[in-house]
Coordinates of C-alpha atoms in Angstrom, one line a residue:
G5 CA 0.0 0.0 0.0
P6 CA 1.0 3.7 -0.2
T7 CA 3.5 4.8 2.4
F8 CA 2.4 7.8 4.7
L9 CA 5.0 10.5 4.6
P10 CA 4.6 13.1 7.4
T11 CA 4.5 16.7 6.1
R12 CA 5.9 19.8 7.8
T13 CA 2.3 20.8 8.5
S14 CA 1.4 17.5 10.3
I15 CA 4.6 17.8 12.4
A16 CA 3.8 21.4 13.3
G17 CA 0.3 20.3 14.2
G18 CA 1.6 17.5 16.5
V19 CA 4.1 19.9 18.1
R20 CA 1.3 22.4 18.7
G21 CA -0.9 19.7 20.3
K22 CA 1.8 18.5 22.6
A23 CA 2.8 22.1 23.6
L24 CA -0.9 22.9 24.4
K25 CA -1.3 19.7 26.3
M26 CA 1.8 20.6 28.4
F27 CA 0.3 24.0 29.0
Y28 CA -2.9 22.6 30.5
C29 CA -0.9 20.4 32.8
T30 CA 1.4 23.1 34.1
H31 CA -0.2 26.5 33.7
K32 CA -1.3 26.6 37.4
M33 CA 2.2 25.7 38.6
F34 CA 3.8 28.6 36.7
A35 CA 1.0 31.1 37.4
G36 CA 3.4 33.5 39.2
L37 CA 5.8 34.1 36.4
P38 CA 4.0 37.1 34.8
E39 CA 4.4 39.0 38.0
L40 CA 8.1 38.8 37.5
G41 CA 7.9 39.7 33.8
I42 CA 8.6 36.2 32.6
S43 CA 6.5 34.5 30.0
N44 CA 4.5 31.5 31.1
G45 CA 2.0 29.0 29.7
E46 CA -0.6 31.6 28.9
D47 CA 1.9 33.4 26.7
L48 CA 2.9 30.1 25.0
K49 CA -0.7 29.2 24.5
E50 CA -1.5 32.6 22.9
T51 CA 1.6 32.3 20.6
L52 CA 0.8 28.8 19.4
T53 CA -2.9 29.6 18.9
N54 CA -2.3 32.6 16.7
C55 CA 0.9 31.7 14.9
T56 CA 1.1 30.1 11.4
E57 CA 4.5 28.4 11.9
P58 CA 4.5 26.7 15.3
L59 CA 8.1 25.5 15.0
K60 CA 9.5 29.0 14.5
A61 CA 7.3 30.3 17.3
I62 CA 8.6 27.7 19.6
D63 CA 12.3 28.4 18.6
Q64 CA 11.7 32.1 19.3
F65 CA 10.0 31.4 22.6
Q66 CA 13.0 29.2 23.7
T67 CA 15.5 31.9 22.6
E68 CA 13.7 34.7 24.5
N69 CA 13.1 32.7 27.7
G70 CA 16.3 30.5 27.8
I71 CA 19.5 31.3 29.5
L72 CA 20.5 34.8 28.4
L73 CA 24.1 34.1 27.8
P74 CA 25.3 34.9 24.2
T75 CA 28.2 32.5 24.2
L76 CA 25.9 29.6 25.3
Q77 CA 23.9 29.6 22.1
S78 CA 26.7 28.4 19.9
A79 CA 27.7 25.7 22.5
L80 CA 24.2 24.1 22.7
P81 CA 24.5 22.3 19.4
F82 CA 27.5 20.4 20.8
L83 CA 25.3 19.0 23.5
D84 CA 22.9 17.8 20.8
L85 CA 25.7 16.0 19.1
H86 CA 26.5 14.1 22.3
G87 CA 22.8 13.2 22.7
T88 CA 22.3 15.3 25.8
P89 CA 18.7 16.5 26.0
R90 CA 18.2 20.3 26.5
L91 CA 15.9 19.5 29.4
E92 CA 18.7 17.6 31.2
F93 CA 21.2 20.5 30.6
H94 CA 18.8 23.2 31.8
Q95 CA 17.8 21.2 34.8
S96 CA 21.4 20.7 35.9
V97 CA 22.1 24.4 35.6
F98 CA 18.9 25.2 37.5
D99 CA 19.7 22.8 40.3
E100 CA 23.2 24.2 40.6
L101 CA 21.9 27.8 40.7
C102 CA 19.3 26.8 43.3
D103 CA 21.9 25.3 45.6
K104 CA 24.1 28.4 45.2
L105 CA 21.2 30.7 45.9
M106 CA 20.2 28.8 49.0
E107 CA 23.7 28.9 50.3
R108 CA 23.9 32.6 49.6
V109 CA 20.7 33.2 51.5
A110 CA 22.1 31.4 54.6
T111 CA 25.3 33.3 54.3
I112 CA 23.5 36.7 54.1
A113 CA 21.4 35.8 57.1
E114 CA 24.4 34.7 59.2
G115 CA 26.4 37.7 58.2
K116 CA 26.8 41.0 60.1
D117 CA 25.6 43.3 57.4
E118 CA 23.0 45.7 59.0
D119 CA 20.9 45.5 55.9
R120 CA 21.0 41.7 55.6
Y121 CA 17.3 41.3 56.4
G122 CA 16.4 44.0 54.0
K123 CA 18.1 42.1 51.3
L124 CA 16.3 38.9 52.2
K125 CA 12.9 40.8 52.2
E126 CA 13.7 42.1 48.8
L127 CA 14.5 38.6 47.6
L128 CA 11.3 37.3 49.2
E129 CA 9.2 39.9 47.3
K130 CA 10.7 38.7 44.0
S131 CA 10.5 35.0 44.7
F132 CA 7.2 34.6 46.7
P133 CA 5.0 34.7 43.6
L134 CA 6.7 31.4 42.6
V135 CA 6.2 29.7 46.0
K136 CA 3.8 27.1 44.4
M137 CA 6.4 26.1 41.8
P138 CA 8.0 22.9 43.2
S139 CA 11.4 23.7 41.8
I140 CA 11.5 27.3 43.2
Q141 CA 9.7 26.5 46.5
P142 CA 12.8 25.4 48.5
V143 CA 14.4 28.8 47.7
V144 CA 11.4 30.7 48.9
M145 CA 11.1 28.6 52.1
Q146 CA 14.8 29.2 52.7
V147 CA 14.3 32.9 52.6
L148 CA 11.3 32.7 54.9
K149 CA 13.2 30.5 57.3
H150 CA 16.0 33.1 57.8
L151 CA 13.7 36.1 58.3
P152 CA 13.3 36.8 62.0
K153 CA 10.1 38.6 61.1
V154 CA 8.2 37.5 58.0
P155 CA 5.8 40.2 56.6
E156 CA 2.4 39.5 58.1
K157 CA 0.7 39.3 54.6
K158 CA 3.1 36.5 53.6
L159 CA 2.5 34.6 56.9
K160 CA -1.2 34.7 56.4
L161 CA -0.9 33.4 52.9
V162 CA 1.3 30.5 54.1
M163 CA -1.1 29.7 57.0
A164 CA -4.1 29.7 54.7
D165 CA -2.5 27.2 52.3
K166 CA -2.3 23.7 53.9
E167 CA 0.4 22.6 51.5
L168 CA 2.6 25.6 52.1
Y169 CA 2.1 25.4 55.8
K170 CA 3.1 21.8 55.9
V171 CA 6.4 22.3 54.1
C172 CA 7.5 25.6 55.7
A173 CA 10.3 25.5 58.3
V174 CA 9.6 25.4 62.0
E175 CA 11.1 28.9 62.3
V176 CA 8.3 30.2 60.1
K177 CA 5.7 28.2 61.9
R178 CA 6.7 29.7 65.2
Q179 CA 5.9 33.1 63.8
I180 CA 2.5 31.8 62.8
W181 CA 1.8 30.0 66.0
Q182 CA 2.6 32.9 68.3
E183 CA -0.3 34.8 66.7
N184 CA -2.6 31.7 66.5
Q185 CA -2.9 29.8 69.8
A186 CA -5.6 27.5 68.5
L187 CA -3.4 26.3 65.6
F188 CA -0.4 25.9 67.9
G189 CA -2.7 23.9 70.2
D190 CA -3.7 21.6 67.3
E191 CA 0.0 20.9 66.7
V192 CA 0.9 20.3 70.4
S193 CA -2.1 18.3 71.4
P194 CA -1.1 15.0 69.7
L195 CA 2.3 15.2 71.3
L196 CA 0.9 15.6 74.8
K197 CA -1.5 12.7 74.2
H198 CA 1.4 10.5 73.0
Y199 CA 3.5 11.5 76.1
I200 CA 0.7 10.6 78.5
V201 CA 0.0 7.3 76.8
A202 CA 3.7 6.4 77.0
K203 CA 3.9 7.2 80.7
E204 CA 0.8 5.2 81.5
A205 CA 2.0 2.3 79.4
A206 CA 5.2 2.2 81.4
L207 CA 3.3 1.9 84.6
F208 CA 1.6 -1.3 83.3
S209 CA 4.7 -2.9 81.9
S210 CA 4.8 -6.6 82.1
D211 CA 8.4 -6.4 83.3
L212 CA 8.3 -6.3 87.1
S213 CA 11.7 -5.4 88.4
I214 CA 12.9 -3.2 91.2
L215 CA 15.9 -2.4 89.0
H216 CA 13.9 -1.4 85.9
N217 CA 10.9 0.4 87.1
F218 CA 9.1 3.7 86.3
F219 CA 11.7 5.8 87.9
S220 CA 14.7 4.0 86.5
P221 CA 15.4 6.3 83.4
S222 CA 18.0 9.0 84.2
P223 CA 17.0 12.7 84.1
K224 CA 19.1 13.2 81.0
A225 CA 17.5 10.3 79.2
R226 CA 14.0 11.6 80.1
R227 CA 14.9 15.1 78.8
Q228 CA 15.9 13.6 75.5
G229 CA 12.6 11.8 75.0
E230 CA 10.9 12.1 71.6
V231 CA 8.1 14.4 72.8
V232 CA 10.3 16.7 74.9
L233 CA 12.7 17.2 72.1
K234 CA 9.9 17.9 69.6
L235 CA 8.3 20.5 71.9
T236 CA 11.7 22.0 72.5
Q237 CA 12.3 22.3 68.8
M238 CA 8.8 23.8 68.3
I239 CA 9.3 26.4 71.0
G240 CA 12.9 27.4 70.0
K241 CA 13.7 30.7 71.8
N242 CA 10.1 32.0 71.6
V243 CA 9.0 32.9 75.2
K244 CA 5.4 33.4 74.0
L245 CA 5.2 29.8 72.7
Y246 CA 6.8 28.5 75.9
D247 CA 4.1 30.3 77.9
M248 CA 1.4 28.8 75.7
V249 CA 2.8 25.2 76.3
L250 CA 2.8 25.9 80.1
Q251 CA -0.7 27.1 79.9
F252 CA -1.8 24.0 78.0
L253 CA -0.1 21.8 80.7
R254 CA -1.7 23.7 83.5
T255 CA -5.1 23.5 81.9
L256 CA -4.8 19.7 81.2
F257 CA -3.5 19.1 84.7
L258 CA -6.4 21.0 86.2
R259 CA -8.9 19.1 84.0
T260 CA -7.5 15.6 84.5
R261 CA -5.4 15.7 87.7
N262 CA -2.8 13.7 85.8
V263 CA 0.6 14.3 87.4
H264 CA 2.4 13.3 84.2
Y265 CA 1.8 16.8 82.9
C266 CA 3.8 18.0 85.8
T267 CA 6.6 15.7 84.8
L268 CA 6.5 17.1 81.2
R269 CA 6.6 20.7 82.6
A270 CA 9.8 19.9 84.5
E271 CA 11.4 18.0 81.7
L272 CA 10.7 20.7 79.2
L273 CA 12.3 23.4 81.3
M274 CA 15.4 21.3 81.9
S275 CA 15.7 20.4 78.2
L276 CA 15.7 24.1 77.4
H277 CA 18.3 24.5 80.2
D278 CA 20.5 21.8 78.5
L279 CA 20.3 23.7 75.2
D280 CA 21.2 26.9 77.0
I281 CA 18.1 28.8 75.8
S282 CA 18.7 31.7 78.1
E283 CA 15.9 33.7 76.5
I284 CA 13.4 31.4 78.2
C285 CA 15.4 30.1 81.2
S286 CA 16.1 33.6 82.4
V287 CA 12.3 34.5 82.6
D288 CA 11.2 31.2 84.2
S289 CA 11.4 31.6 87.9
C290 CA 11.5 27.9 88.5
H291 CA 14.8 27.7 86.6
K292 CA 16.4 29.9 89.3
V293 CA 15.6 27.4 92.0
W294 CA 15.5 24.1 90.1
P295 CA 18.9 23.7 88.3
N296 CA 20.0 20.4 86.9
S297 CA 20.0 17.7 89.6
C298 CA 18.6 20.1 92.1
V299 CA 16.2 17.3 93.2
Q300 CA 19.3 15.5 94.5
H301 CA 20.4 18.6 96.3
V302 CA 17.1 20.0 97.6
F303 CA 18.6 22.2 100.2
Y304 CA 19.8 24.6 97.5
V305 CA 16.3 26.1 97.5
T306 CA 16.1 26.9 101.3
K307 CA 16.4 30.6 100.9
M308 CA 14.6 30.8 97.5
L309 CA 11.5 28.7 98.4
M310 CA 9.4 31.4 100.0
V311 CA 10.5 34.0 97.5
L312 CA 9.4 32.2 94.4
L313 CA 6.4 30.2 95.5
S314 CA 4.3 29.9 92.4
R315 CA 1.9 27.6 90.5
D316 CA 4.8 26.4 88.3
L317 CA 7.1 25.6 91.2
S318 CA 4.4 23.6 92.8
M319 CA 3.8 21.7 89.5
I320 CA 7.4 20.8 89.3
L321 CA 7.4 19.6 92.9
C322 CA 4.2 17.6 92.0
D323 CA 6.2 15.8 89.3
P324 CA 6.3 12.1 90.5
F325 CA 10.1 12.0 89.9
S326 CA 10.5 15.0 92.2
S327 CA 8.2 13.8 94.9
N328 CA 9.8 10.3 94.7
T329 CA 13.2 11.9 95.5
L330 CA 11.7 14.1 98.2
V331 CA 10.0 11.2 100.0
L332 CA 13.0 8.9 99.7
S333 CA 15.2 11.8 101.1
T334 CA 12.7 12.2 104.0
V335 CA 12.9 8.4 104.9
R336 CA 16.7 8.6 104.8
N337 CA 16.5 11.7 107.0
L338 CA 14.3 9.9 109.6
Q339 CA 16.8 7.0 109.7
E340 CA 19.6 9.5 110.4
L341 CA 17.5 11.0 113.2
L342 CA 17.0 7.6 114.6
S343 CA 20.7 6.9 114.7
Q344 CA 21.3 10.4 116.3
D345 CA 18.5 9.9 118.9
A346 CA 17.0 13.2 117.7
L347 CA 13.4 14.4 117.2
P348 CA 11.9 15.2 113.7
R349 CA 11.0 18.8 114.7
D350 CA 14.7 19.5 115.5
S351 CA 15.8 18.9 111.9
P352 CA 15.7 21.9 109.5
D353 CA 16.4 19.7 106.6
L354 CA 13.5 17.4 107.3
M355 CA 11.2 20.4 107.8
L356 CA 12.2 21.8 104.4
L357 CA 11.6 18.4 102.7
L358 CA 8.2 18.2 104.2
R359 CA 7.3 21.7 103.1
M360 CA 8.4 21.0 99.6
L361 CA 6.4 17.8 99.6
S362 CA 3.4 19.6 100.8
L363 CA 3.8 22.3 98.2
G364 CA 3.9 19.7 95.4
Q365 CA 0.9 17.9 96.7
G366 CA -1.0 21.1 96.8
A367 CA -0.3 22.0 93.2
W368 CA -3.8 21.1 91.9
D369 CA -5.6 23.0 94.7
M370 CA -3.3 26.0 94.1
I371 CA -4.0 26.2 90.4
D372 CA -7.7 25.6 90.9
S373 CA -8.1 28.3 93.5
Q374 CA -5.6 30.7 92.0
V375 CA -4.3 31.3 95.5
F376 CA -0.6 31.0 95.2
K377 CA 0.6 30.6 98.8
E378 CA 2.4 27.8 100.6
P379 CA 0.0 25.2 102.0
R380 CA 0.2 25.0 105.8
L381 CA 2.0 21.9 107.1
E382 CA 0.0 20.4 109.9
L383 CA 2.0 20.5 113.1
E384 CA 0.7 17.1 114.3
V385 CA 2.4 15.5 111.3
V386 CA 5.7 16.6 112.7
T387 CA 4.9 16.2 116.5
R388 CA 2.9 13.0 116.4
F389 CA 2.9 11.1 113.1
L390 CA 6.7 11.2 112.4
P391 CA 7.5 10.1 116.0
A392 CA 5.1 7.2 115.6
M393 CA 6.8 6.4 112.3
L394 CA 10.2 6.5 114.1
S395 CA 8.8 4.0 116.6
V396 CA 7.8 1.7 113.8
L397 CA 11.4 2.0 112.3
V398 CA 12.7 1.1 115.8
D399 CA 10.6 -2.0 115.8
D400 CA 12.0 -3.0 112.4
Y401 CA 15.5 -2.4 113.4
T402 CA 15.2 -4.2 116.7
F403 CA 13.6 -7.3 115.1
T404 CA 16.2 -7.3 112.4
V405 CA 19.1 -7.2 114.9
E406 CA 17.4 -9.9 117.0
Q407 CA 17.2 -12.3 114.0
K408 CA 21.0 -11.9 113.4
L409 CA 21.9 -12.8 117.0
P410 CA 23.2 -16.3 117.8
S411 CA 20.5 -18.7 119.0
E412 CA 21.6 -18.6 122.6
E413 CA 21.4 -14.8 122.7
K414 CA 18.0 -14.5 121.1
T415 CA 15.0 -13.5 123.3
S416 CA 11.4 -14.5 122.9
L417 CA 10.7 -11.1 121.3
S418 CA 8.0 -11.3 118.6
Y419 CA 7.3 -8.8 115.9
P420 CA 4.5 -6.3 116.9
T421 CA 1.3 -6.8 114.9
A422 CA -0.4 -3.5 115.7
L423 CA 0.6 0.0 114.5
P424 CA 1.0 2.9 116.9
D425 CA -2.1 4.8 118.0
N426 CA -3.6 7.2 115.4
F427 CA -1.1 5.9 112.7
N428 CA -4.0 4.8 110.5
K429 CA -5.9 8.0 111.2
Y430 CA -3.0 10.1 109.7
L431 CA -2.8 7.8 106.7
Q432 CA -6.5 8.5 106.0
E433 CA -6.6 12.2 106.8
N434 CA -3.3 13.8 105.8
R435 CA -1.7 13.5 102.4
V436 CA 1.8 14.2 103.5
A437 CA 1.5 11.4 106.1
C438 CA -0.1 9.1 103.6
E439 CA 2.7 9.6 101.1
M440 CA 5.2 8.8 103.8
G441 CA 3.3 5.7 104.8
L442 CA 3.2 4.4 101.2
Y443 CA 6.9 4.9 100.7
Y444 CA 7.5 3.2 104.1
A445 CA 5.7 0.2 102.6
L446 CA 8.1 0.2 99.7
H447 CA 11.1 0.6 102.0
I448 CA 10.2 -2.5 104.1
A449 CA 9.4 -4.5 101.0
K450 CA 12.9 -3.6 99.7
Q451 CA 14.3 -4.8 103.0
R452 CA 12.4 -8.1 102.5
N453 CA 10.8 -7.5 105.8
K454 CA 7.6 -9.6 105.4
N455 CA 6.6 -9.1 109.1
A456 CA 6.6 -5.3 108.7
L457 CA 4.7 -5.6 105.5
Q458 CA 2.0 -7.8 106.9
R459 CA 1.7 -5.3 109.7
L460 CA 1.3 -2.3 107.5
L461 CA -0.7 -3.5 104.5
P462 CA -4.1 -3.6 106.3
A463 CA -3.6 0.1 107.1
L464 CA -3.3 0.9 103.4
V465 CA -6.8 -0.3 102.5
E466 CA -8.2 3.1 103.5
T467 CA -5.9 6.0 102.7
Y468 CA -6.1 9.7 101.9
N469 CA -7.9 10.3 98.6
D470 CA -7.4 6.6 97.9
M471 CA -3.7 7.2 97.2
A472 CA -2.8 3.5 97.8
S473 CA -4.8 2.7 94.6
G474 CA -2.7 5.0 92.5
D475 CA -0.9 3.5 89.5
I476 CA 2.5 4.8 90.5
F477 CA 2.4 3.3 94.0
L478 CA 1.0 -0.1 92.8
H479 CA 3.6 -0.2 90.0
L480 CA 6.3 0.2 92.6
L481 CA 4.8 -2.1 95.2
T482 CA 4.3 -5.0 92.7
A483 CA 8.0 -4.5 91.6
H484 CA 9.2 -4.5 95.2
L485 CA 7.1 -7.6 96.1
T486 CA 9.1 -9.6 93.5
L487 CA 11.9 -9.5 96.1
L488 CA 9.7 -11.5 98.4
S489 CA 8.7 -14.0 95.6
D490 CA 9.6 -17.1 97.7
E491 CA 7.3 -15.9 100.5
F492 CA 4.3 -16.3 98.3
G493 CA 4.5 -20.0 98.8
N494 CA 3.3 -19.3 102.3
E495 CA -0.5 -19.1 102.4
E496 CA -0.5 -16.6 105.3
F497 CA 1.7 -14.1 103.5
C498 CA 0.0 -14.6 100.1
S499 CA -3.4 -13.9 101.8
A500 CA -2.0 -10.8 103.5
V501 CA -0.9 -9.3 100.2
F502 CA -3.9 -10.3 98.0
D503 CA -6.8 -10.7 100.3
G504 CA -5.6 -8.2 102.9
F505 CA -4.8 -5.4 100.4
L506 CA -4.6 -5.8 96.6
L507 CA -8.1 -7.4 96.1
N508 CA -10.0 -4.9 98.2
S509 CA -10.8 -2.6 95.4
F510 CA -10.1 -4.4 92.2
S511 CA -13.7 -4.9 91.2
S512 CA -14.4 -1.2 91.2
K513 CA -11.0 0.0 89.9
D514 CA -9.7 -1.4 86.5
N515 CA -6.2 -0.2 87.2
V516 CA -6.1 -2.2 90.5
H517 CA -7.4 -5.2 88.6
R518 CA -4.6 -4.9 86.1
H519 CA -1.9 -4.6 88.8
N520 CA -3.2 -7.7 90.5
L521 CA -2.9 -9.6 87.2
R522 CA 0.6 -8.2 86.5
L523 CA 1.8 -9.5 89.9
L524 CA 0.2 -12.8 89.5
L525 CA 1.5 -13.3 86.0
H526 CA 5.0 -12.8 87.3
L527 CA 4.7 -14.9 90.5
H528 CA 2.2 -17.6 89.6
Q529 CA 4.8 -20.3 89.8
K530 CA 5.8 -19.2 93.3
V531 CA 2.2 -19.1 94.6
L532 CA 0.6 -22.2 96.1
P533 CA -1.4 -23.9 93.3
S534 CA -4.6 -23.8 95.4
C535 CA -4.1 -20.1 95.9
V536 CA -3.5 -19.5 92.2
E537 CA -6.8 -21.3 91.3
T538 CA -8.7 -19.2 93.8
L539 CA -7.1 -15.9 92.7
V540 CA -7.7 -16.7 89.0
K541 CA -11.4 -17.3 89.7
T542 CA -11.6 -14.2 91.9
L543 CA -10.0 -12.0 89.2
E544 CA -12.4 -13.1 86.5
P545 CA -14.4 -10.0 85.6
S546 CA -18.1 -9.9 86.4
K547 CA -18.7 -6.9 84.2
Q548 CA -17.4 -5.3 81.0
V549 CA -13.7 -4.6 81.4
P550 CA -11.0 -3.0 79.2
K551 CA -9.4 -5.4 76.6
E552 CA -6.1 -5.2 78.5
I553 CA -7.6 -6.9 81.5
E554 CA -9.1 -9.6 79.3
Q555 CA -5.8 -10.2 77.6
D556 CA -3.8 -10.3 80.9
L557 CA -6.4 -12.7 82.4
E558 CA -6.2 -15.0 79.3
H559 CA -2.4 -15.0 79.5
L560 CA -2.6 -15.9 83.2
Q561 CA -5.0 -18.8 82.5
I562 CA -2.8 -20.1 79.7
R563 CA 0.3 -19.9 81.8
N564 CA -1.4 -21.5 84.8
T565 CA -2.7 -24.4 82.6
L566 CA 0.8 -24.9 81.1
Y567 CA 2.3 -24.8 84.6
K568 CA -0.1 -27.4 85.9
L569 CA 0.6 -29.6 82.8
Q570 CA 4.3 -29.3 83.4
F571 CA 3.8 -30.1 87.1
G572 CA 1.7 -33.1 86.2
I573 CA 4.2 -34.4 83.7
A574 CA 7.0 -34.0 86.2
G575 CA 5.0 -35.9 88.8
L576 CA 4.3 -38.7 86.4
L577 CA 8.0 -39.0 85.4
H578 CA 8.9 -39.1 89.1
V579 CA 6.5 -42.0 89.7
L580 CA 7.7 -43.9 86.6
F581 CA 11.3 -43.3 87.6
A582 CA 10.6 -44.6 91.1
R583 CA 8.9 -47.8 89.8
Y584 CA 11.8 -48.4 87.4
H585 CA 14.3 -48.3 90.2
T586 CA 12.1 -50.4 92.5
K587 CA 12.0 -53.2 89.9

């Protein structure tokens, strides 16, 4: 058949079609070019629509809008001879120029020229119309990033466009956030939720160990946590944003009473301290009295405490990590007083510790009432409860020494079963005394003093504001009880721990239910089989419970079944082995 030979007209028509198609795909992307006096797709469309010779029109368009370097035109044909597409050449030149320009922007911003920001603003005005062009956008964003104060009109345009807002640098976002608290709150909220979820998950960890518990991470490690670092980056040196975050934390703490917000408040301040952000640290009064590791050296704040009482200082003292150190220091101080034969009221260090503990415990009430004054420490806590606690410590010490004596020197001394008068009353009515009582329980568990523990646990069934049912205490108690794992083979001790304390409120409190299961999952092989059966049946839920409880209970039932199977197989093998040797 006849061969179709393309004519110049058909070629031109095809070129025109491809060019117009390319225009429709890209004309929005290059919409800002006319503002800079540069031809764009609209001009190309008009030229191709009205011309009679598309190829010549395209050549002219390329010449007028290409690289305006006379010596280049004669060199381009050599690239053609080497098979290098013009697009590849122009793209490489463009990329190189972009890199150079971005380096130049950074150099100008970091220089000492008084007019450096004026130059950047001028460059911004020229380049901003092309901010939607993907190839130019990085340059525009680089300019925006290095301007300490971006023109308000430009900020509003970036904020209104989700794509631009998403890709702009955090330095630009800070300028947007400081004028838009709601938008900043939307950015911060997921981080705060993630932080709280992580803290609560740590309290229900399946790993029960006194060496690896909630308080094991070092202060430095905690300050370098993902959320803390992200918030630190978002805040930068912006005092207004820092104040916004603090307000978010206060509001959430007030709404939920969740003390982990207090922890985040403290960690955030110390992270900024590590980065030497003096713009913020110098205006935060807490930083003046709470330097790095100050919790380990609490007496640094003796003179400053009354001067800088505030809602933020009370929040920092309410941080579980701070209160943990304060109470442990108080217990150590009582032990020192015991060895010195001194009274609690005669120790200035002890009084300061108690005041700080009381201030931290009163953080929520202080923020709620907006009355920022130091809570009054009840005198009877010092004059009656602490002496009673010292007498309990004396009982522990006396009994421990007695057990270490040779048999012939031992007396018929038995460990007291009752607590001093009004000891329970203070645990129920005073939060400072209650906190001390809870940590005393941890102290005697760590000493593996089962007698003292059996004596104290019944008193913890009813405590101030039900503090003994708190996740942090139960997390620590279950970890400390693993040190007494062999004692769970004794029915009396097992009953004292579970029936006498842990099982008292599990049916009404899901968190207590979970901690019971955590402990039993860890110790079920140490507990008497008959007790395990009873506990498993008792812990079966009678109502709808969270899936975590269902999962833990299922794991416990599986492990218990496997253990009984192993125990049965071992017994059978023992019988068979005995019969074999008898024959």
